[in-house]
Coordinates of C-alpha atoms in Angstrom, one line a residue:
X1 CA -25.1 -19.1 12.3
X2 CA -24.0 -20.7 9.0
X3 CA -25.9 -18.1 6.9
X4 CA -23.9 -15.3 8.5
X5 CA -20.7 -17.3 7.9
X6 CA -21.5 -17.9 4.3
X7 CA -22.2 -14.2 3.7
X8 CA -19.0 -13.2 5.4
X9 CA -17.0 -15.9 3.5
X10 CA -18.4 -14.7 0.2
X11 CA -17.5 -11.1 0.9
X12 CA -14.0 -12.2 2.0
X13 CA -13.5 -14.1 -1.3
X14 CA -14.8 -11.3 -3.5
X15 CA -12.6 -8.7 -1.6
X16 CA -9.5 -10.8 -1.9
X17 CA -10.4 -12.1 -5.5
X18 CA -8.3 -15.3 -5.0
X19 CA -8.3 -17.4 -1.8
X20 CA -7.1 -20.9 -0.9
X21 CA -9.1 -23.4 1.0
X22 CA -6.5 -23.4 3.7
X23 CA -6.8 -19.6 4.2
X24 CA -10.6 -19.9 4.5
X25 CA -10.2 -22.6 7.1
X26 CA -7.8 -20.3 9.2
X27 CA -9.8 -17.1 8.6
X28 CA -13.2 -18.6 9.8
X29 CA -11.7 -21.1 12.2
X30 CA -13.5 -24.1 10.6
X31 CA -12.4 -27.5 9.4
X32 CA -11.4 -28.1 5.7
X33 CA -14.5 -30.4 5.4
X34 CA -16.7 -27.4 6.5
X35 CA -15.0 -25.1 4.1
X36 CA -15.7 -27.5 1.2
X37 CA -19.4 -27.8 2.2
X38 CA -19.6 -24.0 2.4
X39 CA -17.9 -23.5 -1.0
X40 CA -20.5 -25.8 -2.6
X41 CA -23.2 -23.5 -1.4
X42 CA -21.3 -20.4 -2.4
X43 CA -20.8 -21.7 -5.9
X44 CA -24.7 -21.9 -6.3
X45 CA -24.8 -18.1 -5.8
X46 CA -22.7 -17.6 -9.0
X47 CA -20.3 -15.0 -7.6
X48 CA -17.4 -17.3 -6.9
X49 CA -15.8 -20.1 -8.9
X50 CA -13.5 -22.9 -8.1
X51 CA -9.8 -22.7 -9.2
X52 CA -6.9 -25.0 -8.5
X53 CA -6.4 -25.1 -4.7
X54 CA -9.1 -22.6 -3.8
X55 CA -11.8 -20.3 -5.1
X56 CA -11.8 -17.0 -7.0
X57 CA -14.2 -14.1 -7.5
X58 CA -16.4 -14.0 -10.6
X59 CA -16.7 -10.2 -10.3
X60 CA -13.2 -9.1 -11.2
X61 CA -14.3 -7.1 -14.2
X62 CA -17.5 -5.7 -12.6
X63 CA -18.0 -3.0 -10.1
X64 CA -18.0 -4.4 -6.5
X65 CA -20.8 -3.5 -4.1
X66 CA -19.8 -1.1 -1.4
X67 CA -20.1 -3.8 1.4
X68 CA -17.5 -5.9 -0.6
X69 CA -15.2 -3.0 -1.3
X70 CA -15.2 -2.3 2.5
X71 CA -13.5 -5.7 3.1
X72 CA -10.9 -5.3 0.4
X73 CA -7.5 -4.1 1.7
X74 CA -9.2 -2.8 4.9
X75 CA -6.0 -2.4 6.8
X76 CA -4.4 -0.3 4.0
X77 CA -7.6 1.9 4.0
X78 CA -7.4 2.5 7.7
X79 CA -3.7 3.6 7.2
X80 CA -4.7 5.9 4.3
X81 CA -7.6 7.5 6.2
X82 CA -5.4 8.3 9.2
X83 CA -2.8 9.9 6.9
X84 CA -5.2 11.8 4.8
X85 CA -6.7 13.5 8.0
X86 CA -3.4 15.5 8.2
X87 CA -4.5 17.4 5.2
X88 CA -7.7 18.7 6.9
X89 CA -7.3 22.0 8.7
X90 CA -9.7 23.8 11.1
X91 CA -12.4 25.7 9.3
X92 CA -11.9 24.1 6.0
X93 CA -14.3 22.7 3.5
X94 CA -13.8 19.2 2.1
X95 CA -15.5 16.8 -0.4
X96 CA -15.6 13.1 0.2
X97 CA -16.6 10.8 -2.6
X98 CA -18.3 7.4 -2.2
X99 CA -15.1 5.4 -2.0
X100 CA -14.8 2.8 0.8
X101 CA -11.7 4.6 2.2
X102 CA -13.4 7.9 3.1
X103 CA -15.1 6.8 6.2
X104 CA -11.7 6.0 7.6
X105 CA -10.6 9.6 7.2
X106 CA -13.7 10.9 9.0
X107 CA -12.8 8.7 12.1
X108 CA -9.8 10.9 12.6
X109 CA -11.4 14.3 12.4
X110 CA -12.8 14.3 16.0
X111 CA -10.4 17.0 17.1
X112 CA -10.9 19.3 14.1
X113 CA -13.0 22.4 14.5
X114 CA -15.3 24.1 12.0
X115 CA -14.7 21.6 9.2
X116 CA -17.5 21.4 6.6
X117 CA -17.9 17.9 5.1
X118 CA -19.7 17.7 1.6
X119 CA -20.6 14.3 0.3
X120 CA -23.0 12.2 -1.6
X121 CA -22.0 9.0 0.2
X122 CA -24.5 7.6 2.7
X123 CA -21.7 5.8 4.5
X124 CA -19.7 9.0 4.9
X125 CA -22.8 10.8 6.1
X126 CA -23.3 8.2 8.8
X127 CA -19.8 8.5 10.0
X128 CA -19.8 12.2 9.8
X129 CA -23.0 12.5 11.8
X130 CA -21.1 10.8 14.7
X131 CA -18.9 13.9 15.2
X132 CA -20.8 17.0 16.5
X133 CA -17.8 19.2 15.6
X134 CA -18.4 18.8 11.9
X135 CA -20.7 20.8 9.6
X136 CA -22.3 18.4 7.1
X137 CA -23.8 19.2 3.6
X138 CA -25.5 16.2 2.1
X139 CA -25.8 16.0 -1.7
X140 CA -29.2 14.6 -2.8
X141 CA -30.0 12.4 -5.7
X142 CA -31.2 8.9 -6.5
X143 CA -29.8 6.3 -4.1
X144 CA -27.5 3.6 -5.7
X145 CA -27.1 0.7 -3.3
X146 CA -23.9 -0.7 -5.1
X147 CA -22.0 2.4 -4.2
X148 CA -24.0 3.4 -1.1
X149 CA -24.3 6.9 -2.5
X150 CA -26.7 9.4 -4.2
X151 CA -26.3 10.3 -7.9
X152 CA -28.0 12.1 -10.6
X153 CA -28.6 15.6 -12.1
X154 CA -29.5 17.1 -8.7
X155 CA -26.3 15.9 -7.2
X156 CA -24.3 17.7 -9.9
X157 CA -26.5 20.8 -9.7
X158 CA -25.8 21.1 -6.0
X159 CA -22.1 20.5 -6.5
X160 CA -22.0 23.4 -9.1
X161 CA -23.1 25.9 -6.5
X162 CA -20.5 25.0 -3.7
X163 CA -17.0 26.2 -3.0
X164 CA -14.8 23.3 -1.9
X165 CA -11.2 23.7 -0.7
X166 CA -9.9 20.1 -0.6
X167 CA -11.3 17.2 -2.6
X168 CA -10.7 13.6 -1.4
X169 CA -11.4 11.1 -4.1
X170 CA -10.8 7.5 -4.8
X171 CA -10.4 5.5 -8.0
X172 CA -10.9 2.0 -9.3
X173 CA -7.7 2.3 -11.3
X174 CA -4.7 4.6 -11.5
X175 CA -2.2 4.8 -14.4
X176 CA 0.1 7.5 -15.7
X177 CA -1.4 7.1 -19.2
X178 CA -5.1 7.2 -18.3
X179 CA -5.0 8.9 -15.0
X180 CA -7.7 8.2 -12.4
X181 CA -10.6 6.0 -13.6
X182 CA -13.8 4.4 -12.2
X183 CA -16.0 1.4 -13.1
X184 CA -19.2 3.2 -12.5
X185 CA -20.2 5.9 -15.0
X186 CA -22.4 8.1 -12.8
X187 CA -19.8 8.0 -10.0
X188 CA -17.1 9.1 -12.5
X189 CA -19.3 12.1 -13.7
X190 CA -19.6 13.3 -10.1
X191 CA -15.9 12.8 -9.6
X192 CA -15.1 14.7 -12.8
X193 CA -17.4 17.5 -11.9
X194 CA -16.0 18.0 -8.4
X195 CA -12.4 17.8 -9.6
X196 CA -13.0 20.8 -11.9
X197 CA -14.1 22.8 -8.9
X198 CA -11.0 22.7 -6.7
X199 CA -7.3 23.0 -6.9
X200 CA -6.5 20.6 -4.0
X201 CA -7.4 17.2 -5.4
X202 CA -6.2 14.4 -3.1
X203 CA -6.2 10.8 -4.3
X204 CA -6.8 8.2 -1.6
X205 CA -5.8 4.8 -3.0
X206 CA -3.9 1.8 -1.9
X207 CA -1.3 0.3 -4.2
X208 CA -3.5 -2.3 -5.6
X209 CA -5.2 0.3 -7.7
X210 CA -2.0 1.4 -9.3
X211 CA -1.2 0.1 -12.8
X212 CA -4.9 -0.7 -13.6
X213 CA -7.4 1.2 -15.7
X214 CA -11.2 1.1 -15.2
X215 CA -13.9 2.0 -17.8
X216 CA -14.2 5.8 -17.3
X217 CA -11.4 8.3 -16.7
X218 CA -12.3 11.4 -14.6
X219 CA -9.0 13.0 -13.7
X220 CA -5.5 13.1 -15.2
X221 CA -2.6 12.1 -12.9
X222 CA -1.0 15.6 -13.3
X223 CA -4.1 17.3 -11.8
X224 CA -3.4 15.9 -8.4
X225 CA -2.4 18.0 -5.5
X226 CA -1.5 15.1 -3.3
X227 CA -1.5 11.3 -3.2
X228 CA -2.2 9.3 0.1
X229 CA -1.4 5.6 -0.3
X230 CA -0.2 2.7 1.9
X231 CA 3.3 2.3 0.5
X232 CA 5.8 3.8 -1.8
X233 CA 4.7 3.9 -5.5
X234 CA 7.0 2.3 -8.1
X235 CA 9.7 4.4 -9.8
X236 CA 7.7 5.6 -12.9
X237 CA 5.1 7.1 -10.6
X238 CA 7.7 8.7 -8.3
X239 CA 9.2 10.4 -11.3
X240 CA 5.9 12.0 -12.4
X241 CA 5.1 12.8 -8.8
X242 CA 8.4 14.7 -8.5
X243 CA 8.2 16.3 -11.9
X244 CA 4.6 17.8 -11.2
X245 CA 5.4 18.6 -7.5
X246 CA 2.6 16.3 -6.3
X247 CA 2.6 15.8 -2.5
X248 CA 3.1 12.2 -1.4
X249 CA 2.0 10.9 1.9
X250 CA 2.5 7.2 2.8
X251 CA 4.0 5.3 5.7
X252 CA 7.7 6.3 6.0
X253 CA 7.3 9.2 3.7
X254 CA 5.3 12.5 4.2
X255 CA 6.0 15.7 2.3
X256 CA 5.9 18.9 4.4
X257 CA 2.4 20.3 3.9
X258 CA 1.2 23.8 4.9
X259 CA -2.2 25.5 4.4
X260 CA -2.5 26.9 0.9
X261 CA 0.5 25.0 -0.6

């Protein structure tokens, strides 16, 4: 149906930020005339705008809904999730934030035993519930559709009473100067709170997040135990990673990791 195609096309554009008309024609297997007619309808929604040769997102400086973030760099997120699963050992407790990468980690925990998953993400809870081998602790709060998660004082209160071994977090932006930052204030507060409760903080972020800062910083770069990403970071990041003995896991490179290190 055209309505479904329009919704999918809008999510694709918002996830990619800039898309040519030719790319949309190939992606959705439709003619250029059909692409142009669809774009006219999408422009009326106000989330995309015309640029030379294509269309662009109007939401670059605003937090993206979870459904849109799921589309963005999905292949990289699948790689990161699989690599991050190597950091989860039997019998451990882990925290997963509301980032769109965390469900990809859960999909690789089917062979783990006695792992306790703590999360405020509805999407992560849904994925974790598919695996009977996992113990699940859901953090309550007020549901936020834009992040598909629960936030608020009750969320922070529950977190304050839990002991967590490994913390998996995402970020809207990652820089050496400002550390890890997020576009949503309440999410940043949850991330800041949980980071203070563990010594194994693992960043899961593709390279498009590096070199950009969001509104609220919640963790310094030096606090990280490990970084899981889709390709090698640039030289300045590698220098700081080496200086602070941060573990780096990415395709073609994986630090030797042992429990408790």
